[in-house]
Amino acid sequence: MASQTRTINISAWRKLARGFGKLSAWTMLLTGLYFLACLFGSMIGVNAQWREPAQGVRIFVETNGIHTAIIVPKRTRVYDWSAFLPASHLPDPAYAGEYLSFSWGHRQFYLETETWSDIKAAAIGSALIGSDQTLVHIYHQSLPQEGDIARGVTITEAQYAELVDLLNAKFAFNADGTRPPPIAGYGKSDVFYEAKGRYTLVNTCNTWTGDTLSAIGIRMGAWTPMAGGVMRWFPAPANVEN
């Protein structure tokens, strides 16, 4: 009887091991296909006929290696962000600059993951599942230095007006029209706001950046879930040392 029990146990463990092996193989395959799709999606261009105008509003596209952001002037003759995103929302208004960095993403991942070293399994799992709880992240900053991290691009004033509308539309409001209070950021120059939109593996923070830029007519990848897929469309200036 004992021998028979050991045989059954061994058989069960073998089945379990085979099942785990198949699951691991499928997971690796699907992960590989996802990253391959990300690569090809970002290489397929939209707005192929777009050319950067000689004059207009200078904006920037920035990356920290995980997220991408769109940086705009705080004040232009097209729009002034000062009232909508006041320096008073910062822990120290003295840290407000003349530019604003906009990014959008998963609430839990944003709040818990300032750097790669902060990554937690729970935040990764939540991001993989997806969530309707999203945030707009705003940095108040000075003029970006163009290089590997930030790339500048000029757009027309009409395009910038469209961009302003798209950025404004991402902020969430209460039923009575008021805006939820801002959420403390990582430091003295940034702040989070409640946002609209569902985060998924298809609609990531970087997808939002790419879709927003392509929506105003800028040449961009058709699908850009990864930061590199966005930045590849903005080559670093050859005369800039990084």
Coordinates of C-alpha atoms in Angstrom, one line a residue:
M1 CA 0.0 0.0 0.0
A2 CA 2.8 2.4 0.9
S3 CA 4.5 1.7 -2.4
Q4 CA 1.3 2.3 -4.3
T5 CA 0.9 5.7 -2.4
R6 CA 4.4 6.7 -3.3
T7 CA 3.7 5.8 -7.0
I8 CA 0.5 8.0 -7.0
N9 CA 2.4 10.9 -5.3
I10 CA 5.2 10.7 -7.8
S11 CA 2.7 10.6 -10.7
A12 CA 0.9 13.6 -9.3
W13 CA 4.1 15.6 -9.0
R14 CA 5.1 14.7 -12.5
K15 CA 1.7 15.9 -13.9
L16 CA 2.1 19.1 -11.8
A17 CA 5.6 19.6 -13.1
R18 CA 4.5 19.1 -16.7
G19 CA 1.6 21.5 -16.2
F20 CA 3.9 24.1 -14.7
G21 CA 6.3 23.6 -17.6
K22 CA 3.6 24.2 -20.2
L23 CA 2.3 27.2 -18.3
S24 CA 5.9 28.7 -18.2
A25 CA 6.4 28.0 -21.9
W26 CA 3.1 29.7 -22.8
T27 CA 3.9 32.6 -20.6
M28 CA 7.3 33.1 -22.2
L29 CA 5.8 32.7 -25.7
L30 CA 3.1 35.3 -25.0
T31 CA 5.5 37.7 -23.4
G32 CA 7.8 37.4 -26.4
L33 CA 4.9 37.9 -28.8
Y34 CA 3.9 41.0 -26.8
F35 CA 7.3 42.6 -27.0
L36 CA 7.6 41.7 -30.6
A37 CA 4.2 43.4 -31.3
C38 CA 5.4 46.4 -29.3
L39 CA 8.5 46.7 -31.5
F40 CA 6.6 46.4 -34.8
G41 CA 3.8 48.6 -33.7
S42 CA 6.2 51.4 -32.8
M43 CA 8.0 51.0 -36.2
I44 CA 4.8 51.5 -38.3
G45 CA 4.5 55.2 -38.8
V46 CA 1.4 57.4 -38.9
N47 CA 1.2 61.0 -40.2
A48 CA 4.1 60.1 -42.5
Q49 CA 3.7 63.4 -44.5
W50 CA 4.1 65.6 -41.4
R51 CA 7.0 68.0 -41.4
E52 CA 8.2 70.2 -38.5
P53 CA 7.3 73.8 -39.1
A54 CA 9.9 76.5 -39.0
Q55 CA 7.9 78.5 -36.4
G56 CA 5.3 77.8 -33.7
V57 CA 5.4 76.4 -30.2
R58 CA 8.4 74.4 -29.0
I59 CA 7.4 71.4 -27.0
F60 CA 9.5 68.4 -25.7
V61 CA 9.1 64.7 -25.4
E62 CA 10.9 63.2 -22.4
T63 CA 11.6 59.8 -21.0
N64 CA 13.0 58.4 -17.7
G65 CA 13.4 54.9 -19.3
I66 CA 10.0 53.7 -18.0
H67 CA 7.5 56.5 -18.7
T68 CA 7.4 59.2 -21.4
A69 CA 6.1 62.7 -20.9
I70 CA 5.0 65.7 -23.0
I71 CA 6.6 69.0 -21.9
V72 CA 4.9 72.3 -22.8
P73 CA 5.5 76.0 -21.9
K74 CA 3.4 77.2 -19.0
R75 CA 2.4 80.3 -20.8
T76 CA 2.0 81.0 -24.5
R77 CA -0.4 83.3 -26.4
V78 CA -2.4 80.2 -27.2
Y79 CA -2.9 79.1 -23.6
D80 CA -1.8 79.8 -20.0
W81 CA -1.8 76.8 -17.6
S82 CA -1.1 78.9 -14.5
A83 CA -4.7 78.9 -13.2
F84 CA -5.5 75.3 -14.1
L85 CA -2.2 73.9 -12.7
P86 CA -1.1 76.5 -10.1
A87 CA 2.2 76.5 -8.4
S88 CA 0.3 76.5 -5.1
H89 CA -0.5 72.8 -5.6
L90 CA 3.2 72.1 -5.1
P91 CA 4.7 71.5 -1.6
D92 CA 6.9 74.5 -2.3
P93 CA 5.7 76.9 -5.0
A94 CA 9.2 78.2 -5.3
Y95 CA 10.1 75.1 -7.3
A96 CA 7.6 76.0 -10.1
G97 CA 9.3 76.6 -13.5
E98 CA 8.2 77.9 -16.8
Y99 CA 7.5 74.5 -18.3
L100 CA 5.1 71.7 -17.3
S101 CA 5.6 67.9 -17.9
F102 CA 2.5 65.8 -18.5
S103 CA 2.3 62.1 -18.3
W104 CA -0.5 59.6 -17.6
G105 CA -0.5 56.2 -16.1
H106 CA -1.6 53.5 -13.7
R107 CA -2.4 54.9 -10.2
Q108 CA -0.8 52.3 -8.0
F109 CA 2.3 51.9 -10.2
Y110 CA 2.8 55.6 -10.3
L111 CA 2.4 56.2 -6.6
E112 CA 4.6 53.3 -5.6
T113 CA 7.3 53.3 -8.3
E114 CA 9.4 56.4 -8.5
T115 CA 12.5 54.4 -9.7
W116 CA 13.2 50.8 -10.8
S117 CA 14.4 50.0 -7.3
D118 CA 10.9 50.8 -6.0
I119 CA 9.1 48.2 -8.1
K120 CA 6.9 45.8 -6.1
A121 CA 5.2 42.6 -7.2
A122 CA 1.8 43.9 -6.3
A123 CA 2.1 47.0 -8.4
I124 CA 3.4 45.0 -11.4
G125 CA 0.5 42.5 -11.0
S126 CA -2.1 45.3 -10.8
A127 CA -0.6 47.0 -13.9
L128 CA -0.7 43.7 -15.8
I129 CA -4.4 43.2 -15.0
G130 CA -5.2 46.8 -15.8
S131 CA -7.2 49.4 -13.9
D132 CA -9.6 52.3 -14.3
Q133 CA -7.7 54.1 -11.5
T134 CA -5.3 56.4 -13.3
L135 CA -3.4 59.6 -12.7
V136 CA -2.0 62.6 -14.6
H137 CA 1.5 63.3 -13.3
I138 CA 2.7 66.9 -13.6
Y139 CA 6.2 68.2 -13.1
H140 CA 6.9 71.9 -12.8
Q141 CA 10.3 72.5 -14.4
S142 CA 12.7 74.8 -16.2
L143 CA 13.5 74.7 -19.9
P144 CA 14.5 71.1 -20.7
Q145 CA 18.0 70.4 -22.0
E146 CA 17.8 68.5 -25.3
G147 CA 19.6 65.2 -25.5
D148 CA 19.0 61.5 -24.7
I149 CA 16.3 62.3 -22.1
A150 CA 14.4 65.2 -23.7
R151 CA 13.8 65.8 -27.5
G152 CA 12.4 69.1 -28.7
V153 CA 9.9 69.5 -31.6
T154 CA 8.1 72.6 -33.0
I155 CA 4.4 72.4 -33.7
T156 CA 2.0 75.0 -35.1
E157 CA -0.1 77.1 -32.8
A158 CA -3.2 75.3 -34.2
Q159 CA -1.6 72.0 -33.3
Y160 CA -0.7 73.3 -29.8
A161 CA -4.3 74.4 -29.3
E162 CA -5.4 70.8 -30.1
L163 CA -2.8 69.5 -27.7
V164 CA -4.0 71.7 -24.9
D165 CA -7.6 70.3 -25.4
L166 CA -6.3 66.7 -25.3
L167 CA -4.2 67.3 -22.1
N168 CA -7.1 69.1 -20.4
A169 CA -9.5 66.3 -21.3
K170 CA -7.4 63.7 -19.4
F171 CA -8.2 65.3 -16.0
A172 CA -11.0 63.8 -14.0
F173 CA -13.7 65.9 -12.3
N174 CA -16.3 65.2 -9.7
A175 CA -20.0 65.0 -10.6
D176 CA -20.5 68.6 -9.4
G177 CA -17.8 69.9 -11.7
T178 CA -15.1 70.3 -9.0
R179 CA -11.7 68.7 -9.3
P180 CA -10.5 66.2 -6.8
P181 CA -7.6 67.5 -4.7
P182 CA -4.1 67.0 -6.0
I183 CA -2.0 64.1 -4.6
A184 CA 1.5 64.7 -3.4
G185 CA 4.2 63.8 -5.8
Y186 CA 7.7 62.4 -5.4
G187 CA 9.3 65.7 -4.4
K188 CA 8.9 69.5 -4.3
S189 CA 8.2 70.1 -8.0
D190 CA 5.7 67.4 -9.0
V191 CA 2.1 66.5 -8.2
F192 CA -0.5 64.0 -9.3
Y193 CA -4.1 64.5 -10.3
E194 CA -7.0 62.1 -10.8
A195 CA -7.4 61.1 -14.4
K196 CA -9.7 59.6 -16.9
G197 CA -9.0 56.4 -18.9
R198 CA -8.3 52.8 -18.4
Y199 CA -4.7 51.5 -18.2
T200 CA -4.0 48.1 -19.8
L201 CA -1.1 46.4 -21.5
V202 CA -2.5 47.7 -24.8
N203 CA -3.2 51.3 -23.5
T204 CA -0.1 52.1 -21.4
C205 CA 1.4 55.4 -20.3
N206 CA 3.6 55.4 -23.4
T207 CA 0.7 54.5 -25.6
W208 CA -1.0 57.7 -24.3
T209 CA 2.0 59.8 -25.2
G210 CA 2.2 58.4 -28.7
D211 CA -1.5 58.6 -29.3
T212 CA -1.7 62.2 -28.1
L213 CA 1.1 63.3 -30.3
S214 CA -0.2 61.4 -33.4
A215 CA -3.7 62.9 -32.7
I216 CA -2.3 66.4 -33.4
G217 CA -0.6 65.3 -36.6
I218 CA 2.9 64.6 -35.5
R219 CA 4.7 61.6 -37.1
M220 CA 4.6 58.8 -34.6
G221 CA 4.4 55.0 -34.3
A222 CA 1.0 53.4 -34.7
W223 CA 1.3 51.7 -31.3
T224 CA 3.8 52.7 -28.7
P225 CA 3.4 50.8 -25.4
M226 CA 7.1 51.2 -24.5
A227 CA 9.1 54.3 -23.9
G228 CA 11.6 53.5 -26.7
G229 CA 8.8 53.2 -29.2
V230 CA 7.9 56.8 -28.6
M231 CA 11.4 58.2 -28.4
R232 CA 12.6 56.6 -31.6
W233 CA 10.6 59.1 -33.6
F234 CA 12.6 62.0 -32.1
P235 CA 16.3 61.5 -32.8
A236 CA 18.7 63.2 -30.4
P237 CA 20.4 66.3 -31.9
A238 CA 23.8 65.4 -33.4
N239 CA 25.4 68.5 -31.9
V240 CA 24.3 67.8 -28.3
E241 CA 26.6 66.1 -25.9
N242 CA 24.9 63.6 -23.5

